[in-house]
Amino acid sequence: MLGRGDVCAPILFVGEGPGAKEDETGLPFVGQAGKLLDLALESLDFAPEDYYIANVIKCRPPENRTPLSDEIAACMPYLREQFRLIRPKIVVCLGSVASTALLGPDCKVSSVRGTWTERKGTHFTATYHPAALLRDEKKKLVMWQDLKTVKNMLSQLRDDHKV
Ligand code: URA
């Protein structure tokens, strides 16, 4: 399972790995967490051509457990290739697996969320995983605010003709 969205999009969202519903359909973020993400993106007027959604891990780990580091390492070449083909200007890590895989092993979502790191012209940020919002309602507003900064970054890059 690779991803969904526009392959020419300026934004790449990266989640953890497929859950049961995603394994069934072959598409990322189509379960409850995905519905929340879609709702948040719609409420902020992101257009479907603005983003592509992928996962670090391409197959569901047994019992839906957190992926192990060797599983992450085995799947990274696929994500790197997706990155190379899409060439996003913005990458949004959803949750700690994506954040540690892409921003560094010590990265904590609560510390880096809403902040930006630029690497070779691509702007990286992180926010909570949508599934975390299902467990903790208070995180909904925080994630929505983080996505607003993503929207602002996209507008800024468009104004600067970088997208
Ligand atoms: N959680 C993820 O990280 N990815 C999905 O595709 C679905 C749920």
Tab-separated table of N, CA and C in Angstrom, residues 13-136:
chain	number	residue	atom	x	y	z
A	13	PHE	N	1.905	14.235	3.302
A	13	PHE	CA	1.630	13.829	4.686
A	13	PHE	C	2.149	12.410	4.848
A	14	VAL	N	2.838	12.167	5.976
A	14	VAL	CA	3.380	10.828	6.203
A	14	VAL	C	2.872	10.283	7.538
A	15	GLY	N	2.136	9.179	7.470
A	15	GLY	CA	1.616	8.528	8.679
A	15	GLY	C	2.518	7.387	9.099
A	16	GLU	N	1.970	6.525	9.960
A	16	GLU	CA	2.773	5.425	10.508
A	16	GLU	C	2.720	4.192	9.595
A	17	GLY	N	1.564	3.603	9.493
A	17	GLY	CA	1.417	2.402	8.680
A	17	GLY	C	-0.042	2.032	8.614
A	18	PRO	N	-0.413	1.162	7.678
A	18	PRO	CA	-1.822	0.833	7.501
A	18	PRO	C	-2.430	0.118	8.706
A	19	GLY	N	-3.680	0.447	8.981
A	19	GLY	CA	-4.471	-0.302	9.953
A	19	GLY	C	-5.290	-1.334	9.185
A	20	ALA	N	-6.290	-1.920	9.865
A	20	ALA	CA	-7.080	-2.985	9.235
A	20	ALA	C	-7.806	-2.484	7.989
A	21	LYS	N	-8.461	-1.335	8.109
A	21	LYS	CA	-9.258	-0.786	7.001
A	21	LYS	C	-8.357	-0.457	5.805
A	22	GLU	N	-7.164	0.051	6.124
A	22	GLU	CA	-6.220	0.436	5.065
A	22	GLU	C	-5.693	-0.815	4.351
A	23	ASP	N	-5.453	-1.877	5.122
A	23	ASP	CA	-4.988	-3.128	4.515
A	23	ASP	C	-6.065	-3.694	3.586
A	24	GLU	N	-7.319	-3.532	4.024
A	24	GLU	CA	-8.456	-4.054	3.260
A	24	GLU	C	-8.604	-3.321	1.921
A	25	THR	N	-8.453	-1.981	1.987
A	25	THR	CA	-8.727	-1.166	0.787
A	25	THR	C	-7.466	-0.873	-0.021
A	26	GLY	N	-6.304	-0.997	0.612
A	26	GLY	CA	-5.061	-0.647	-0.074
A	26	GLY	C	-4.798	0.846	-0.116
A	27	LEU	N	-5.545	1.617	0.675
A	27	LEU	CA	-5.353	3.076	0.690
A	27	LEU	C	-5.047	3.550	2.105
A	28	PRO	N	-4.168	4.548	2.269
A	28	PRO	CA	-3.872	5.018	3.617
A	28	PRO	C	-4.968	5.928	4.179
A	29	PHE	N	-5.099	5.901	5.473
A	29	PHE	CA	-6.000	6.801	6.193
A	29	PHE	C	-7.421	6.800	5.630
A	30	VAL	N	-8.022	5.614	5.578
A	30	VAL	CA	-9.420	5.530	5.158
A	30	VAL	C	-10.321	5.073	6.317
A	31	GLY	N	-9.715	4.801	7.486
A	31	GLY	CA	-10.498	4.413	8.657
A	31	GLY	C	-10.919	5.657	9.433
A	32	GLN	N	-11.209	5.446	10.718
A	32	GLN	CA	-11.700	6.541	11.575
A	32	GLN	C	-10.711	7.703	11.650
A	33	ALA	N	-9.419	7.359	11.821
A	33	ALA	CA	-8.390	8.405	11.931
A	33	ALA	C	-8.302	9.188	10.619
A	34	GLY	N	-8.413	8.476	9.514
A	34	GLY	CA	-8.356	9.116	8.202
A	34	GLY	C	-9.514	10.070	7.988
A	35	LYS	N	-10.689	9.678	8.501
A	35	LYS	CA	-11.867	10.553	8.349
A	35	LYS	C	-11.633	11.866	9.086
A	36	LEU	N	-11.006	11.763	10.268
A	36	LEU	CA	-10.702	12.983	11.038
A	36	LEU	C	-9.731	13.869	10.272
A	37	LEU	N	-8.702	13.239	9.691
A	37	LEU	CA	-7.710	13.992	8.917
A	37	LEU	C	-8.391	14.669	7.723
A	38	ASP	N	-9.221	13.930	7.008
A	38	ASP	CA	-9.933	14.496	5.847
A	38	ASP	C	-10.799	15.682	6.271
A	39	LEU	N	-11.494	15.524	7.397
A	39	LEU	CA	-12.367	16.602	7.885
A	39	LEU	C	-11.562	17.863	8.186
A	40	ALA	N	-10.420	17.663	8.863
A	40	ALA	CA	-9.571	18.814	9.220
A	40	ALA	C	-9.051	19.500	7.951
A	41	LEU	N	-8.627	18.698	6.983
A	41	LEU	CA	-8.092	19.280	5.741
A	41	LEU	C	-9.185	20.028	4.979
A	42	GLU	N	-10.392	19.444	4.964
A	42	GLU	CA	-11.513	20.111	4.280
A	42	GLU	C	-11.866	21.417	4.967
A	43	SER	N	-11.860	21.389	6.309
A	43	SER	CA	-12.271	22.588	7.049
A	43	SER	C	-11.288	23.733	6.830
A	44	LEU	N	-10.058	23.396	6.454
A	44	LEU	CA	-9.062	24.452	6.202
A	44	LEU	C	-8.911	24.728	4.702
A	45	ASP	N	-9.852	24.180	3.929
A	45	ASP	CA	-9.872	24.448	2.475
A	45	ASP	C	-8.632	23.975	1.722
A	46	PHE	N	-8.026	22.889	2.182
A	46	PHE	CA	-6.981	22.283	1.350
A	46	PHE	C	-7.695	21.657	0.146
A	47	ALA	N	-7.147	21.828	-1.039
A	47	ALA	CA	-7.740	21.217	-2.226
A	47	ALA	C	-7.152	19.810	-2.382
A	48	PRO	N	-7.899	18.891	-3.024
A	48	PRO	CA	-7.372	17.526	-3.186
A	48	PRO	C	-6.019	17.513	-3.903
A	49	GLU	N	-5.798	18.484	-4.785
A	49	GLU	CA	-4.513	18.499	-5.514
A	49	GLU	C	-3.372	19.109	-4.692
A	50	ASP	N	-3.682	19.531	-3.460
A	50	ASP	CA	-2.629	20.108	-2.601
A	50	ASP	C	-1.784	19.036	-1.915
A	51	TYR	N	-2.299	17.805	-1.801
A	51	TYR	CA	-1.571	16.851	-0.958
A	51	TYR	C	-1.616	15.397	-1.434
A	52	TYR	N	-0.610	14.683	-0.935
A	52	TYR	CA	-0.510	13.234	-1.129
A	52	TYR	C	-0.299	12.653	0.266
A	53	ILE	N	-0.890	11.491	0.534
A	53	ILE	CA	-0.765	10.882	1.865
A	53	ILE	C	-0.099	9.513	1.734
A	54	ALA	N	0.969	9.315	2.490
A	54	ALA	CA	1.690	8.035	2.461
A	54	ALA	C	1.956	7.594	3.900
A	55	ASN	N	2.532	6.431	4.040
A	55	ASN	CA	2.904	5.909	5.355
A	55	ASN	C	4.379	5.527	5.368
A	56	VAL	N	4.972	5.503	6.554
A	56	VAL	CA	6.347	5.006	6.681
A	56	VAL	C	6.371	3.515	6.362
A	57	ILE	N	5.476	2.792	7.032
A	57	ILE	CA	5.407	1.332	6.886
A	57	ILE	C	4.354	0.983	5.837
A	58	LYS	N	4.665	0.061	4.962
A	58	LYS	CA	3.745	-0.207	3.848
A	58	LYS	C	2.806	-1.396	4.097
A	59	CYS	N	3.104	-2.211	5.129
A	59	CYS	CA	2.227	-3.351	5.467
A	59	CYS	C	1.889	-3.281	6.952
A	60	ARG	N	0.713	-3.764	7.307
A	60	ARG	CA	0.272	-3.704	8.707
A	60	ARG	C	1.067	-4.674	9.572
A	61	PRO	N	1.701	-4.172	10.630
A	61	PRO	CA	2.421	-5.095	11.520
A	61	PRO	C	1.428	-5.996	12.267
A	62	PRO	N	1.860	-7.212	12.673
A	62	PRO	CA	0.962	-8.119	13.393
A	62	PRO	C	0.336	-7.423	14.608
A	63	GLU	N	-0.944	-7.691	14.814
A	63	GLU	CA	-1.704	-7.109	15.940
A	63	GLU	C	-1.684	-5.588	15.913
A	64	ASN	N	-1.362	-5.014	14.785
A	64	ASN	CA	-1.330	-3.549	14.641
A	64	ASN	C	-0.338	-2.892	15.604
A	65	ARG	N	0.714	-3.605	15.980
A	65	ARG	CA	1.683	-3.038	16.927
A	65	ARG	C	2.516	-1.946	16.249
A	66	THR	N	3.222	-1.171	17.085
A	66	THR	CA	4.109	-0.134	16.559
A	66	THR	C	5.220	-0.792	15.740
A	67	PRO	N	5.519	-0.251	14.559
A	67	PRO	CA	6.555	-0.893	13.736
A	67	PRO	C	7.920	-0.917	14.414
A	68	LEU	N	8.665	-1.986	14.177
A	68	LEU	CA	10.015	-2.127	14.724
A	68	LEU	C	10.994	-1.375	13.827
A	69	SER	N	12.180	-1.092	14.385
A	69	SER	CA	13.125	-0.273	13.612
A	69	SER	C	13.589	-0.963	12.329
A	70	ASP	N	13.695	-2.313	12.356
A	70	ASP	CA	14.115	-2.970	11.102
A	70	ASP	C	13.002	-2.946	10.062
A	71	GLU	N	11.741	-2.932	10.531
A	71	GLU	CA	10.617	-2.814	9.580
A	71	GLU	C	10.608	-1.417	8.957
A	72	ILE	N	10.891	-0.426	9.793
A	72	ILE	CA	10.943	0.957	9.285
A	72	ILE	C	12.070	1.069	8.256
A	73	ALA	N	13.224	0.504	8.606
A	73	ALA	CA	14.380	0.577	7.698
A	73	ALA	C	14.065	-0.131	6.374
A	74	ALA	N	13.341	-1.257	6.457
A	74	ALA	CA	13.018	-2.014	5.232
A	74	ALA	C	12.073	-1.234	4.319
A	75	CYS	N	11.211	-0.403	4.920
A	75	CYS	CA	10.220	0.344	4.109
A	75	CYS	C	10.735	1.712	3.661
A	76	MET	N	11.789	2.218	4.282
A	76	MET	CA	12.254	3.579	3.954
A	76	MET	C	12.583	3.784	2.472
A	77	PRO	N	13.177	2.796	1.780
A	77	PRO	CA	13.464	3.031	0.346
A	77	PRO	C	12.204	3.359	-0.459
A	78	TYR	N	11.053	2.767	-0.068
A	78	TYR	CA	9.806	3.066	-0.798
A	78	TYR	C	9.378	4.507	-0.550
A	79	LEU	N	9.490	4.941	0.715
A	79	LEU	CA	9.097	6.317	1.034
A	79	LEU	C	10.051	7.310	0.360
A	80	ARG	N	11.344	6.956	0.346
A	80	ARG	CA	12.334	7.831	-0.318
A	80	ARG	C	12.019	7.972	-1.802
A	81	GLU	N	11.623	6.865	-2.409
A	81	GLU	CA	11.288	6.892	-3.840
A	81	GLU	C	10.017	7.734	-4.057
A	82	GLN	N	9.046	7.622	-3.155
A	82	GLN	CA	7.844	8.451	-3.260
A	82	GLN	C	8.225	9.926	-3.160
A	83	PHE	N	9.130	10.216	-2.235
A	83	PHE	CA	9.599	11.589	-2.044
A	83	PHE	C	10.276	12.093	-3.330
A	84	ARG	N	11.086	11.204	-3.925
A	84	ARG	CA	11.832	11.588	-5.131
A	84	ARG	C	10.873	11.872	-6.298
A	85	LEU	N	9.799	11.087	-6.387
A	85	LEU	CA	8.854	11.262	-7.498
A	85	LEU	C	7.930	12.463	-7.278
A	86	ILE	N	7.467	12.635	-6.049
A	86	ILE	CA	6.500	13.711	-5.767
A	86	ILE	C	7.215	15.063	-5.628
A	87	ARG	N	8.414	15.036	-5.129
A	87	ARG	CA	9.207	16.247	-4.867
A	87	ARG	C	8.377	17.305	-4.107
A	88	PRO	N	7.860	16.945	-2.916
A	88	PRO	CA	7.023	17.893	-2.171
A	88	PRO	C	7.845	19.069	-1.662
A	89	LYS	N	7.171	20.184	-1.486
A	89	LYS	CA	7.828	21.353	-0.880
A	89	LYS	C	7.599	21.353	0.631
A	90	ILE	N	6.558	20.610	1.045
A	90	ILE	CA	6.207	20.532	2.473
A	90	ILE	C	5.992	19.064	2.833
A	91	VAL	N	6.596	18.640	3.951
A	91	VAL	CA	6.346	17.290	4.462
A	91	VAL	C	5.793	17.417	5.876
A	92	VAL	N	4.638	16.793	6.118
A	92	VAL	CA	4.033	16.833	7.454
A	92	VAL	C	4.071	15.426	8.046
A	93	CYS	N	4.841	15.255	9.118
A	93	CYS	CA	4.927	13.966	9.807
A	93	CYS	C	3.737	13.844	10.753
A	94	LEU	N	2.979	12.771	10.617
A	94	LEU	CA	1.814	12.562	11.482
A	94	LEU	C	2.172	11.542	12.559
A	95	GLY	N	2.448	12.030	13.759
A	95	GLY	CA	2.745	11.135	14.870
A	95	GLY	C	4.213	10.819	15.010
A	96	SER	N	4.515	10.009	16.039
A	96	SER	CA	5.918	9.852	16.426
A	96	SER	C	6.702	8.918	15.513
A	97	VAL	N	6.064	7.905	14.930
A	97	VAL	CA	6.837	7.008	14.048
A	97	VAL	C	7.357	7.795	12.852
A	98	ALA	N	6.475	8.570	12.212
A	98	ALA	CA	6.916	9.375	11.052
A	98	ALA	C	7.913	10.445	11.489
A	99	SER	N	7.668	11.068	12.645
A	99	SER	CA	8.548	12.151	13.094
A	99	SER	C	9.955	11.646	13.400
A	100	THR	N	10.048	10.506	14.097
A	100	THR	CA	11.390	10.005	14.414
A	100	THR	C	12.069	9.460	13.156
A	101	ALA	N	11.282	8.856	12.257
A	101	ALA	CA	11.887	8.317	11.021
A	101	ALA	C	12.419	9.447	10.133
A	102	LEU	N	11.716	10.584	10.104
A	102	LEU	CA	12.089	11.639	9.146
A	102	LEU	C	12.826	12.814	9.777
A	103	LEU	N	12.579	13.061	11.060
A	103	LEU	CA	13.197	14.253	11.671
A	103	LEU	C	14.315	13.919	12.644
A	104	GLY	N	14.431	12.639	13.003
A	104	GLY	CA	15.518	12.257	13.913
A	104	GLY	C	15.000	11.428	15.057
A	105	PRO	N	15.841	10.501	15.559
A	105	PRO	CA	15.387	9.523	16.556
A	105	PRO	C	14.957	10.145	17.895
A	106	ASP	N	15.449	11.355	18.193
A	106	ASP	CA	15.085	11.957	19.484
A	106	ASP	C	13.889	12.895	19.385
A	107	CYS	N	13.327	12.961	18.192
A	107	CYS	CA	12.267	13.942	17.946
A	107	CYS	C	10.986	13.598	18.719
A	108	LYS	N	10.466	14.575	19.441
A	108	LYS	CA	9.196	14.368	20.162
A	108	LYS	C	8.135	15.253	19.508
A	109	VAL	N	7.004	14.664	19.155
A	109	VAL	CA	5.970	15.431	18.441
A	109	VAL	C	5.557	16.662	19.248
A	110	SER	N	5.410	16.478	20.577
A	110	SER	CA	4.937	17.606	21.389
A	110	SER	C	5.922	18.775	21.367
A	111	SER	N	7.210	18.501	21.106
A	111	SER	CA	8.200	19.599	21.059
A	111	SER	C	8.312	20.203	19.663
A	112	VAL	N	8.236	19.385	18.636
A	112	VAL	CA	8.502	19.916	17.282
A	112	VAL	C	7.233	20.329	16.531
A	113	ARG	N	6.068	19.934	17.041
A	113	ARG	CA	4.836	20.258	16.315
A	113	ARG	C	4.739	21.780	16.100
A	114	GLY	N	4.296	22.135	14.916
A	114	GLY	CA	4.129	23.557	14.622
A	114	GLY	C	5.414	24.284	14.278
A	115	THR	N	6.565	23.608	14.367
A	115	THR	CA	7.835	24.265	14.004
A	115	THR	C	8.298	23.697	12.648
A	116	TRP	N	9.254	24.362	12.046
A	116	TRP	CA	9.679	23.985	10.687
A	116	TRP	C	11.175	23.749	10.620
A	117	THR	N	11.561	22.751	9.822
A	117	THR	CA	12.963	22.498	9.513
A	117	THR	C	13.065	22.471	7.998
A	118	GLU	N	14.014	23.232	7.445
A	118	GLU	CA	14.146	23.209	5.986
A	118	GLU	C	15.343	22.355	5.587
A	119	ARG	N	15.123	21.450	4.640
A	119	ARG	CA	16.219	20.629	4.092
A	119	ARG	C	16.123	20.651	2.584
A	120	LYS	N	17.158	21.155	1.954
A	120	LYS	CA	17.224	21.202	0.482
A	120	LYS	C	15.928	21.689	-0.149
A	121	GLY	N	15.386	22.792	0.406
A	121	GLY	CA	14.200	23.407	-0.204
A	121	GLY	C	12.877	22.773	0.185
A	122	THR	N	12.916	21.725	1.014
A	122	THR	CA	11.660	21.126	1.503
A	122	THR	C	11.491	21.487	2.978
A	123	HIS	N	10.275	21.879	3.317
A	123	HIS	CA	9.980	22.317	4.684
A	123	HIS	C	9.289	21.180	5.427
A	124	PHE	N	9.908	20.748	6.519
A	124	PHE	CA	9.382	19.616	7.304
A	124	PHE	C	8.745	20.122	8.593
A	125	THR	N	7.601	19.547	8.939
A	125	THR	CA	6.984	19.819	10.232
A	125	THR	C	6.310	18.544	10.738
A	126	ALA	N	5.737	18.623	11.928
A	126	ALA	CA	5.066	17.443	12.499
A	126	ALA	C	3.822	17.886	13.254
A	127	THR	N	2.905	16.957	13.372
A	127	THR	CA	1.762	17.173	14.261
A	127	THR	C	1.332	15.814	14.815
A	128	TYR	N	0.310	15.840	15.669
A	128	TYR	CA	-0.144	14.583	16.270
A	128	TYR	C	-0.722	13.652	15.202
A	129	HIS	N	-0.598	12.375	15.470
A	129	HIS	CA	-1.229	11.387	14.593
A	129	HIS	C	-2.747	11.496	14.778
A	130	PRO	N	-3.512	11.455	13.686
A	130	PRO	CA	-4.969	11.574	13.831
A	130	PRO	C	-5.568	10.559	14.805
A	131	ALA	N	-4.972	9.371	14.932
A	131	ALA	CA	-5.517	8.383	15.880
A	131	ALA	C	-5.386	8.882	17.320
A	132	ALA	N	-4.374	9.725	17.582
A	132	ALA	CA	-4.199	10.272	18.936
A	132	ALA	C	-5.364	11.202	19.283
A	133	LEU	N	-5.956	11.813	18.261
A	133	LEU	CA	-7.088	12.717	18.508
A	133	LEU	C	-8.336	11.943	18.923
A	134	LEU	N	-8.385	10.675	18.475
A	134	LEU	CA	-9.532	9.847	18.856
A	134	LEU	C	-9.465	9.485	20.337
A	135	ARG	N	-8.203	9.447	20.858
A	135	ARG	CA	-8.016	9.092	22.275
A	135	ARG	C	-8.045	10.327	23.168
A	136	ASP	N	-7.695	11.489	22.611
A	136	ASP	CA	-7.586	12.713	23.414
A	136	ASP	C	-8.142	13.899	22.621
